[in-house]
C-alpha cells in the first residue's frame, strides 16, 4: 500500500487551525531545515525577539563528549526584564498578564496586568534583598498555585538568585531533602494552600523540614489566614517586611549561562535529580516554543493546568507565556472540585482559548462521562494540548471529540524537565495528527533511534530515543553533581543525549513515545512497550486506566502483569478478567495476552500525576522490601492497598 493511500490513522488538522496559523507546513519545513543546517544564524534570529543588555556574538558552543553545553555565552540579559518590564516599556502595561482562578469557585478571580505584575515583582525582589538574598543564592519556593508563586520566581530572576520551586503537595522530608541538596538558605512559602476545599499546611511543613536543615530566613505570604507559628529572627510575614521597600529595583544583568533555576524531576524512575537550567538558552527556548507550538495570538487566554512546581508550570505558565506578552491563567484548585466539570467551568468562565493538560487528567475526566463537558460553552477553545505521559489513542479521541467537538487541533508535546521546553510535537497549522503520536521534532531538535548497542536505526523503526544535537533549552547539569548528569544522559550512548524513553518512528517520520526504556517488556523474545498494552486495555469500555509491567516468568522470560482501574460503577469479576484478556489478544495479538490482571481502585502516581511503574514492577515481582524512593508518591496508601491485594492472590 502506498503512503498516500493509507491515511487511516491520520486526523487532518481542522481548517480553522490552518487559517490562523503562524507556521504552515512549508514554513515548518524551511525553518526546520535552517535550524539544523544553519543553527547559529537560526537561533541568533530567534534570540533577537528578546532584549539583551549585551547581545550574544557566540551562539552555540557545545559538546556531548566531553559534556559541555553553552548557548549565547557572551550575551547578557535578564529574563524578568524580558517577561515583565519589556512589555510595560512597550506600552502594554494594561494587558492582562495573569488571571487567577481560586480553588473556591465562589471566590474572586484576579486579573493582574503587566504593570501590576511589574510592581508586585519589584516588591518581592526588594523584600528578598532586604532578607539578604543576593545573586547566585538558592531560594526555595514552596507555594500554592497563587500569583505570588510566579512573583517569587520572577523576583529571584530579577535579582539573579536561583529559584528551586518545590510542588506544594510535597512532605516535610521531601522539602528538607531538596533544601539540603542545593544548600538553599531561603524559603518563600505561604501560611496554607488550598486544594479541593482542603487547607494544606505549607508553613507547618516548612517548620518540620527546617528541624532537619539549617536556614537563614523564611518569607511567609498570607493566603488563607490559617494559624501558623513564626520563629523569631527566621520567619517574616511578607506583608510586613515588604511594607516599606522601594518601588524600583533594577534587573540584574545576567550572563546567558548564569543559572536561572534548579528543578527536581518527578522521580518516576528514581531519586529526583536537581536539574539546572541557565538564563539565555532557556529564555530563547521557552519564548520560541510557546510562540510556534501554541500559536498564541494577542489577547488570547492560555491555560496550562500544571503546577508551577513542575517544569511544565515553569515553562508554560510563567516564562513562555510572559516572554510572549500573553495572558496566562493560574488555577489554584483541582479538576474534580467542587465537581468533575471544574476544568470546563473555568474554560467557560474565563473564555480560555488554549488549553494544555495531562493525560492523567483527561483519563480521570473521561471516566466521569461526557455530561460534565456538555454542560459548558467551550466555544472559546481553539487549541488543545497534552503533556506528561503518552496519551492513549482512546483518551486522545475523547479529548478530540468530546472537548474539541472534532474541530480543534490537539498537540501532544513530548518533552522532559531536562529539555526545558517542548521537543516533539505537531504544530497546529502545519501538521495533520495521529492519535497517540507526539508528531515531529521542533526546530533544532534532532531525534535519533538507536538499538541497545547504540547502532543507529533508520527509517520506520523502533528503539531508544536519543537527541544528537544540543538545543538552547537543554539542562546544563545536575546541580552539584555533574558526574550524575554525564552518567545519566550521556554515557549510555556516547556522544548523544539519551532521553530514557523508548520510541517508534513511522514511515511518515512521526514519533510515537512507547514509554520509559526501563518499562519495555520482553515476552518470549518479543519486545513490547507498556504503553501499547495499556492503550489496548483502556480501549475497553469498562476500563478507566491501566498500568502494565513485566514480571519474571519461567517460560516466557517475562510475563505481562496488568493493573486495571475500572470506570465509575463497574465491578471486577472473573468474567471481566477473561473479557479483558480476550480483548487485548484481539487488539494486539496473542503474544500480548495478560498473564495477571490486578484490579485496583487507584494506581500509584507521582505528585505530577505519572504512573510509577517501577513500584508496580516490584509489587508484581512480590518484592515489597525495596520499593525505592517513594517520597514523590501522591498517595502512599495506594501502594499499601496494592501490596495487600498482591499478597492475597
Ligand atoms: P524522573 O526523571 O525523576 O524519573 P520524570 O521523567 O517523570 O521523572 P519529567 O521530566 O517530568 O520527570 O517527565 C518527562 C518524561 O515524561 C518523559 O521522559 C516521558 O517519559 C514522559 N512524557 C512527557 N511528555 C510526554 C508525551 N507527550 N508523550 C509521551 N511521554 C511523555
Ligand atoms: Mg525523566
XYZ file of C-alpha atoms and ligand atoms in Angstrom:
681
model
C 0.000 0.000 0.000
C 1.373 3.439 -0.793
C 1.795 6.043 1.909
C -0.674 8.417 0.350
C -3.379 5.764 0.260
C -3.076 4.709 3.869
C -4.385 7.611 5.887
C -6.431 5.520 8.275
C -4.513 6.584 11.379
C -4.460 10.281 10.480
C -6.683 13.077 11.642
C -6.487 16.056 9.341
C -5.792 19.322 11.055
C -9.028 21.264 11.247
C -9.402 24.060 8.734
C -9.835 26.670 11.444
C -6.375 25.897 12.772
C -4.800 26.156 9.358
C -6.365 29.555 8.686
C -4.861 31.259 11.643
C -1.523 29.651 11.998
C 1.831 31.378 12.224
C 3.526 28.378 10.665
C 2.342 26.358 7.673
C 3.818 23.040 6.625
C 6.072 24.808 4.114
C 7.221 27.230 6.796
C 7.898 24.374 9.167
C 9.973 22.510 6.631
C 12.017 25.561 5.688
C 12.534 26.688 9.270
C 13.381 23.194 10.483
C 15.966 22.735 7.749
C 17.549 26.072 8.600
C 17.519 25.336 12.326
C 19.752 22.338 11.641
C 21.844 23.391 8.662
C 22.425 26.924 9.814
C 21.756 26.588 13.526
C 23.730 29.607 14.663
C 22.015 32.063 12.376
C 18.603 30.493 13.086
C 18.952 30.799 16.859
C 20.608 34.213 16.673
C 17.460 35.277 14.832
C 15.096 33.824 17.431
C 17.144 35.408 20.220
C 16.580 38.831 18.691
C 12.996 38.891 19.888
C 14.425 39.272 23.395
C 16.163 42.353 24.752
C 19.769 41.789 25.699
C 21.990 44.075 27.777
C 24.798 42.664 25.649
C 23.682 40.848 22.509
C 25.417 37.489 22.088
C 28.009 37.083 19.366
C 28.690 33.397 20.040
C 25.563 31.298 19.610
C 26.096 27.547 20.078
C 29.127 26.083 21.775
C 28.531 22.569 22.924
C 29.992 19.098 23.016
C 28.441 15.827 24.196
C 31.803 14.133 24.626
C 33.176 15.525 26.868
C 29.948 17.140 28.061
C 29.876 20.928 27.958
C 26.832 22.921 26.846
C 26.762 26.664 26.258
C 24.449 28.900 24.285
C 24.730 32.667 23.718
C 27.651 32.541 26.120
C 28.882 36.125 25.721
C 25.399 37.632 25.898
C 23.879 39.287 28.962
C 20.175 39.658 29.732
C 17.614 39.372 32.478
C 14.651 37.061 31.891
C 12.436 39.027 34.301
C 13.063 42.192 32.303
C 12.022 40.311 29.186
C 8.972 38.646 30.725
C 7.666 41.709 32.542
C 9.290 45.143 32.162
C 9.798 44.923 28.408
C 6.028 44.746 27.831
C 5.344 47.666 30.159
C 8.026 49.777 28.469
C 6.491 48.913 25.097
C 3.188 50.432 26.262
C 1.388 47.171 27.040
C 1.221 47.618 30.798
C -2.579 47.405 30.752
C -2.608 43.999 29.134
C -3.541 41.120 31.453
C -0.532 39.007 32.365
C -2.138 36.579 34.795
C -5.679 35.525 35.557
C -6.005 33.847 38.910
C -8.871 31.417 39.472
C -9.089 30.409 43.132
C -9.825 26.943 44.484
C -13.258 28.062 45.629
C -15.438 28.654 42.562
C -17.289 31.320 44.525
C -14.057 33.177 45.329
C -12.911 36.283 43.486
C -10.782 35.714 40.422
C -7.949 38.215 39.971
C -6.731 39.859 36.789
C -3.153 41.060 37.047
C -1.936 43.435 34.355
C 1.668 43.571 33.202
C 2.077 46.895 35.045
C 0.731 45.337 38.251
C 2.918 42.320 37.737
C 5.940 44.578 37.440
C 5.072 46.381 40.681
C 4.485 43.094 42.521
C 7.693 41.531 41.271
C 9.684 44.598 42.269
C 8.121 44.500 45.737
C 9.008 40.835 46.119
C 12.516 41.373 44.714
C 13.248 44.196 47.138
C 11.869 42.141 50.018
C 14.159 39.263 49.107
C 17.081 41.696 49.019
C 16.080 43.046 52.401
C 16.206 39.499 53.755
C 19.745 39.245 52.448
C 19.257 37.320 49.214
C 21.792 38.124 46.537
C 22.912 36.958 43.112
C 23.664 33.242 42.950
C 21.841 32.364 46.211
C 19.391 29.467 46.046
C 15.844 30.351 47.073
C 13.311 27.573 47.675
C 9.754 28.408 46.656
C 7.103 26.213 48.297
C 3.835 27.824 47.358
C 0.246 27.142 46.445
C -0.866 27.944 42.910
C -1.325 31.650 43.522
C 0.196 34.585 41.621
C 2.663 35.177 44.463
C 4.361 31.933 43.402
C 5.040 33.446 39.979
C 6.074 36.763 41.565
C 8.604 34.898 43.679
C 10.105 33.104 40.669
C 10.360 36.316 38.671
C 11.725 38.228 41.671
C 14.520 35.675 42.045
C 15.320 36.014 38.371
C 15.307 39.796 38.726
C 17.934 39.808 41.463
C 19.910 36.911 39.977
C 19.018 34.364 42.656
C 18.465 30.740 41.598
C 14.969 29.501 42.339
C 14.135 25.963 43.310
C 10.372 25.505 43.263
C 9.010 22.562 45.211
C 5.484 21.417 44.476
C 3.168 22.489 47.298
C 1.974 18.918 47.856
C 5.346 17.609 48.984
C 6.066 16.443 52.521
C 8.476 17.966 55.055
C 11.015 15.221 54.266
C 10.879 15.958 50.565
C 11.389 19.675 51.276
C 14.294 19.003 53.620
C 15.988 16.766 51.052
C 15.721 19.354 48.308
C 16.713 22.302 50.509
C 19.767 20.384 51.621
C 20.686 19.149 48.160
C 21.066 22.669 46.784
C 22.045 24.338 50.092
C 19.198 26.790 49.844
C 19.306 29.351 52.655
C 15.968 30.989 51.933
C 12.397 29.789 51.575
C 9.347 31.585 50.264
C 6.092 29.974 51.354
C 2.507 30.741 52.397
C 0.581 30.108 55.593
C -1.516 27.477 53.849
C -2.518 26.290 50.420
C -5.994 25.294 49.340
C -6.811 22.373 47.094
C -10.263 20.961 46.634
C -11.516 22.876 49.674
C -8.850 21.402 51.943
C -6.149 23.516 53.552
C -2.549 22.357 53.038
C -0.309 23.310 55.978
C 2.563 24.745 53.938
C 4.248 26.802 56.645
C 3.880 23.992 59.123
C 5.540 21.605 56.655
C 8.390 24.074 56.220
C 8.809 24.265 60.007
C 9.117 20.497 60.189
C 11.568 20.418 57.282
C 13.721 23.079 58.924
C 14.145 20.961 62.033
C 16.448 18.909 59.811
C 18.267 21.564 57.789
C 19.578 24.996 58.738
C 18.063 28.040 57.097
C 18.578 31.787 57.215
C 15.109 33.074 56.526
C 11.538 32.182 55.636
C 9.251 34.627 53.913
C 5.595 33.823 54.600
C 2.791 35.053 52.379
C -0.599 35.345 53.986
C -3.105 33.434 51.912
C -5.800 31.626 53.919
C -5.148 33.382 57.209
C -4.716 29.958 58.809
C -2.781 29.911 62.048
C 0.982 29.402 61.864
C 3.915 29.558 64.249
C 6.514 32.193 63.426
C 10.072 31.618 64.599
C 11.616 34.866 65.777
C 14.575 36.003 63.707
C 13.966 33.413 60.986
C 10.364 33.830 59.792
C 8.949 37.026 58.309
C 5.483 37.928 57.140
C 5.730 39.129 53.573
C 3.161 41.893 54.023
C 5.120 43.292 56.963
C 8.613 43.019 55.549
C 7.548 44.404 52.172
C 5.660 47.377 53.582
C 8.445 49.920 53.197
C 10.582 48.593 50.370
C 11.451 50.952 47.490
C 9.262 50.982 44.389
C 12.054 50.285 41.955
C 14.618 47.585 41.515
C 16.901 47.282 38.526
C 17.131 43.926 36.788
C 20.485 42.289 37.462
C 22.446 41.789 34.226
C 22.975 38.038 33.942
C 25.344 36.215 31.690
C 23.390 33.898 29.402
C 24.977 30.919 31.145
C 24.267 32.124 34.692
C 21.915 29.670 36.446
C 18.225 30.565 36.403
C 16.698 27.693 38.322
C 17.067 24.240 39.775
C 14.120 21.900 39.442
C 13.851 18.399 40.792
C 12.458 15.837 38.304
C 9.256 13.961 39.048
C 11.032 10.921 40.482
C 9.177 8.429 38.276
C 12.324 6.407 37.725
C 14.490 7.034 40.795
C 15.701 9.681 43.195
C 14.763 13.122 41.844
C 17.568 14.974 40.070
C 18.179 18.690 40.632
C 18.182 19.713 37.001
C 19.871 23.063 36.352
C 18.736 25.491 33.664
C 20.554 28.666 32.718
C 19.249 32.037 31.627
C 19.745 32.820 27.932
C 19.121 29.474 26.280
C 16.093 28.743 28.450
C 14.617 32.175 27.686
C 15.037 31.756 23.930
C 13.728 28.184 24.026
C 10.585 28.882 26.052
C 9.829 32.058 24.074
C 10.214 30.277 20.743
C 8.427 27.025 21.608
C 5.468 28.865 23.138
C 5.176 31.149 20.117
C 5.161 28.420 17.483
C 3.630 25.448 19.245
C 0.754 27.194 20.981
C 0.455 29.607 18.080
C -0.505 32.345 20.516
C -2.445 35.415 19.340
C -2.525 38.708 21.204
C -5.381 38.901 23.669
C -5.949 35.162 23.921
C -6.200 33.345 27.238
C -3.793 30.467 27.656
C -4.359 27.884 30.365
C -1.820 25.284 31.332
C -3.244 23.193 34.174
C 0.152 22.109 35.533
C 1.508 23.293 38.861
C 4.384 25.772 38.959
C 6.203 23.053 40.916
C 6.785 21.164 37.645
C 8.751 22.163 34.611
C 5.520 22.483 32.642
C 4.436 25.199 35.052
C 7.816 26.932 34.838
C 7.935 26.963 31.056
C 4.257 27.296 30.123
C 2.576 29.116 32.980
C 5.324 31.560 33.789
C 8.225 32.044 31.375
C 6.938 31.028 27.919
C 3.641 32.927 28.079
C 5.027 36.021 29.810
C 8.013 36.273 27.455
C 5.403 36.429 24.696
C 3.296 39.061 26.449
C 0.481 36.533 26.723
C -2.320 36.153 29.266
C -1.819 33.013 31.351
C -4.398 31.526 33.674
C -3.293 30.185 37.040
C -5.678 27.782 38.724
C -5.330 27.009 42.388
C -7.669 24.029 42.539
C -8.150 20.514 41.240
C -10.164 19.105 38.297
C -12.802 17.386 40.450
C -13.700 20.105 42.940
C -16.430 21.004 43.581
C -17.384 18.654 40.741
C -15.893 16.897 37.745
C -16.776 19.780 35.467
C -14.436 22.305 37.073
C -11.969 22.479 34.169
C -14.771 23.164 31.724
C -16.436 25.632 34.058
C -13.155 27.564 34.247
C -12.713 27.432 30.456
C -16.189 28.893 30.034
C -15.815 31.490 32.777
C -12.509 32.902 31.549
C -13.049 32.235 27.836
C -9.954 30.117 27.586
C -8.592 29.827 24.055
C -5.710 27.406 24.509
C -5.959 24.563 26.999
C -2.961 22.422 27.942
C -3.304 19.494 30.333
C -2.047 15.971 31.088
C -3.319 12.527 30.042
C -3.898 11.607 33.688
C -6.435 14.428 33.981
C -8.041 13.584 30.647
C -8.480 9.938 31.639
C -9.888 10.874 35.025
C -12.421 13.242 33.472
C -13.310 10.815 30.716
C -14.130 8.260 33.391
C -16.821 10.541 34.785
C -18.641 10.782 31.485
C -19.227 13.490 28.897
C -22.197 15.186 30.577
C -19.749 17.299 32.601
C -18.228 18.651 29.420
C -21.507 19.171 27.599
C -22.868 21.402 30.366
C -20.466 24.159 29.361
C -19.991 26.531 26.491
C -16.499 25.742 25.290
C -16.706 27.752 22.087
C -13.747 29.949 23.063
C -11.355 26.988 22.805
C -9.284 26.728 19.649
C -6.329 24.550 20.584
C -5.900 21.607 22.959
C -2.618 20.251 24.282
C -1.350 17.252 26.198
C 1.890 16.624 28.076
C 3.447 14.371 30.669
C 2.853 10.803 29.528
C 1.964 9.022 26.330
C -1.703 9.742 25.671
C -3.579 6.593 24.726
C -5.430 6.901 21.437
C -8.701 6.282 23.324
C -8.148 9.275 25.603
C -6.947 11.315 22.611
C -10.202 10.578 20.777
C -12.281 11.572 23.746
C -10.341 14.822 24.100
C -10.737 15.453 20.383
C -14.404 14.512 20.034
C -15.911 15.492 23.367
C -13.871 18.501 24.405
C -12.817 19.703 20.953
C -16.083 18.704 19.190
C -13.940 17.323 16.402
C -12.905 20.862 15.410
C -9.743 21.617 17.333
C -6.177 20.560 16.770
C -4.532 18.614 19.560
C -0.837 18.997 20.183
C 0.744 16.116 22.058
C 4.011 17.602 23.271
C 6.814 15.278 24.281
C 9.479 16.780 26.497
C 11.224 16.474 29.855
C 12.370 18.566 32.803
C 15.820 18.269 31.251
C 14.737 19.640 27.869
C 13.347 22.913 29.271
C 10.507 23.016 26.732
C 8.651 21.029 24.087
C 10.782 18.888 21.774
C 8.489 16.710 19.677
C 5.001 17.844 18.729
C 2.857 18.663 15.777
C 2.404 22.357 15.020
C -1.284 23.261 14.849
C -1.290 24.702 11.352
C 1.465 22.622 9.835
C 0.821 19.004 10.672
C -2.012 16.559 10.485
C -2.313 14.470 13.625
C -2.130 10.830 14.526
C -3.786 9.984 17.856
C -1.108 8.671 20.179
C 1.851 10.111 18.261
C 3.657 13.207 19.509
C 4.479 14.079 15.910
C 7.540 15.806 14.503
C 10.669 17.358 16.011
C 10.574 21.058 16.855
C 13.145 23.419 15.344
C 16.691 22.470 16.227
C 15.727 19.058 17.604
C 17.489 16.032 16.072
C 15.954 12.826 17.390
C 17.708 9.561 16.684
C 16.634 5.993 17.452
C 19.332 3.509 18.417
C 19.325 -0.148 19.391
C 20.688 -1.360 22.724
C 24.203 -1.497 21.297
C 23.998 2.053 20.089
C 23.587 1.237 16.385
C 21.644 3.943 14.596
C 18.291 2.743 13.255
C 16.996 4.411 10.105
C 13.563 4.798 8.567
C 10.443 3.342 10.126
C 11.748 1.611 13.238
C 11.643 1.379 16.993
C 14.416 1.995 19.508
C 15.856 4.102 22.282
C 15.250 7.811 21.826
C 18.389 9.953 21.729
C 18.938 13.547 20.668
C 22.124 14.140 18.719
C 22.474 17.935 18.822
C 22.130 20.388 21.659
C 19.230 22.878 21.706
C 19.142 26.159 23.639
C 16.781 24.959 26.401
C 18.824 21.928 27.347
C 19.687 21.425 31.041
C 23.348 22.158 31.695
C 23.992 19.894 34.662
C 22.543 18.211 37.728
C 23.108 20.747 40.471
C 26.200 19.868 42.475
C 26.631 16.529 40.692
C 27.905 16.961 37.156
C 29.013 13.318 37.106
C 25.430 12.203 37.608
C 24.434 14.441 34.690
C 27.071 12.881 32.439
C 26.312 9.367 33.686
C 22.540 9.628 33.389
C 22.251 11.249 29.991
C 25.486 10.922 28.039
C 27.155 7.653 28.974
C 24.693 5.057 27.679
C 25.286 6.138 24.072
C 28.495 8.109 23.741
C 28.153 11.471 22.095
C 24.349 11.544 22.323
C 21.798 12.764 24.838
C 19.797 9.711 25.927
C 16.244 10.524 26.979
C 15.476 7.258 28.785
C 12.371 6.867 26.621
C 11.580 4.256 24.011
C 10.134 5.418 20.735
C 8.820 4.283 17.384
C 9.197 6.279 14.175
C 6.693 5.521 11.432
C 7.043 5.790 7.672
C 5.820 9.398 7.788
C 8.544 10.418 10.224
C 6.104 10.729 13.134
C 7.417 9.797 16.571
C 5.462 7.583 18.984
C 6.787 7.516 22.543
C 6.342 3.967 23.807
C 7.218 4.660 27.448
C 10.376 4.502 29.522
C 13.013 2.173 28.187
C 13.128 0.581 31.638
C 9.462 -0.279 31.173
C 9.881 -2.240 27.954
C 8.920 -5.864 28.478
C 10.337 -8.851 26.689
C 7.818 -11.674 26.320
C 9.214 -14.821 24.719
C 11.726 -12.692 22.853
C 9.192 -10.078 21.710
C 9.882 -6.558 22.910
C 6.799 -4.603 23.809
C 6.243 -1.102 25.123
C 3.984 -0.998 28.139
C 2.089 1.895 26.545
C 0.784 -0.349 23.790
C -0.788 -2.911 26.133
C -2.142 -0.144 28.331
C -3.753 1.554 25.355
C -5.426 -1.693 24.360
C -6.829 -2.163 27.866
C -8.091 1.399 28.089
C -9.866 0.921 24.788
C -12.244 -1.465 26.582
C -15.417 0.370 27.560
C -15.228 -0.644 31.233
C -11.582 0.292 31.794
C -10.590 3.715 33.011
C -6.855 3.369 33.439
C -4.237 0.651 33.171
C -0.580 0.191 34.035
C 1.375 -2.720 32.650
C 4.691 -4.131 33.869
C 6.758 -7.224 33.277
C 7.396 -9.865 35.920
C 9.697 -12.917 35.886
C 8.035 -15.803 34.070
C 9.545 -19.318 33.911
C 8.672 -19.958 30.303
C 8.309 -16.604 28.613
C 11.176 -14.847 30.396
C 8.811 -12.043 31.261
C 5.081 -12.204 31.750
C 2.579 -9.355 31.435
C 1.116 -8.033 34.669
C -1.716 -5.537 34.282
C -3.050 -3.218 36.930
C -6.511 -2.084 35.914
C -8.797 0.666 37.219
C -12.417 0.385 36.145
C -14.829 3.138 35.198
C -17.122 4.520 37.866
C -19.832 1.925 38.614
C -18.019 -1.121 37.128
C -17.134 -4.144 39.304
C -14.205 -6.560 38.934
C -15.099 -10.187 38.183
C -13.567 -13.314 36.703
C -15.739 -12.854 33.652
C -14.387 -9.381 33.154
C -10.814 -10.678 33.512
C -11.477 -13.168 30.752
C -13.091 -10.490 28.638
C -10.100 -8.174 29.042
C -7.619 -10.919 28.175
C -9.551 -11.694 25.024
C -9.780 -8.004 24.244
C -6.012 -7.421 24.430
C -5.406 -10.555 22.385
C -7.719 -9.229 19.713
C -6.245 -5.703 19.751
C -2.548 -6.594 19.730
C -2.184 -10.326 19.298
C -1.799 -13.475 21.392
C 1.741 -12.506 22.378
C 0.346 -9.607 24.429
C -2.195 -11.682 26.377
C -2.073 -10.550 30.005
C -0.846 -13.162 32.486
C -2.188 -11.347 35.531
C -4.968 -8.824 35.904
C -4.936 -6.927 39.159
C -7.990 -4.721 39.669
C -7.339 -1.697 41.815
C -9.320 1.427 42.643
C -6.225 3.584 42.028
C -2.683 3.482 40.635
C 0.411 4.817 42.391
C 1.296 8.143 40.836
C 3.873 10.815 41.311
C 2.675 14.149 42.553
C 2.719 15.275 38.952
C 0.261 12.536 38.025
C 2.534 9.991 36.366
C 2.163 6.289 36.952
C 5.149 4.949 38.923
C 5.734 1.699 37.111
C 8.948 0.949 38.963
C 6.881 0.424 42.121
C 4.297 -1.636 40.285
C 7.125 -3.765 38.926
C 8.355 -4.508 42.432
C 4.867 -5.397 43.605
C 4.340 -7.695 40.616
C 7.658 -9.351 41.479
C 6.447 -9.840 45.061
C 9.387 -7.723 46.191
C 7.844 -5.371 48.729
C 11.008 -4.505 50.616
C 12.894 -2.485 48.030
C 10.335 -0.139 46.533
C 12.982 2.590 46.176
C 12.383 6.322 46.586
C 8.693 6.797 47.374
C 8.978 10.415 48.507
C 7.277 11.721 45.382
C 4.220 9.451 45.632
C 0.943 11.343 45.627
C -0.838 8.851 47.873
C 1.283 6.233 49.672
C -1.925 4.471 50.777
C -2.410 3.265 47.197
C 0.807 1.250 47.437
C -0.222 -0.425 50.696
C -3.536 -1.435 49.158
C -1.774 -2.879 46.111
C 0.643 -4.903 48.243
C -2.298 -6.176 50.213
C -4.088 -7.151 47.009
C -0.954 -8.884 45.716
C -0.441 -10.875 48.910
C -3.973 -12.157 48.809
C -3.815 -13.501 45.313
P 12.304 11.175 36.657
O 13.183 11.711 35.565
O 12.656 11.687 38.017
O 12.119 9.706 36.583
P 10.063 12.048 35.050
O 10.867 11.560 33.878
O 8.651 11.572 35.171
O 10.827 11.764 36.416
P 9.594 14.647 33.889
O 10.783 15.351 33.399
O 8.501 15.455 34.497
O 10.024 13.635 35.017
O 8.915 13.817 32.728
C 9.495 13.560 31.477
C 9.001 12.240 30.944
O 7.571 12.242 30.808
C 9.495 11.896 29.573
O 10.794 11.337 29.608
C 8.438 10.919 29.073
O 8.663 9.615 29.583
C 7.162 11.462 29.683
N 6.443 12.336 28.729
C 6.290 13.668 28.810
N 5.513 14.128 27.814
C 5.166 13.077 27.065
C 4.364 12.899 25.881
N 3.741 13.912 25.279
N 4.259 11.653 25.382
C 4.866 10.610 25.981
N 5.609 10.709 27.096
C 5.762 11.927 27.641
Mg 12.873 11.649 33.490
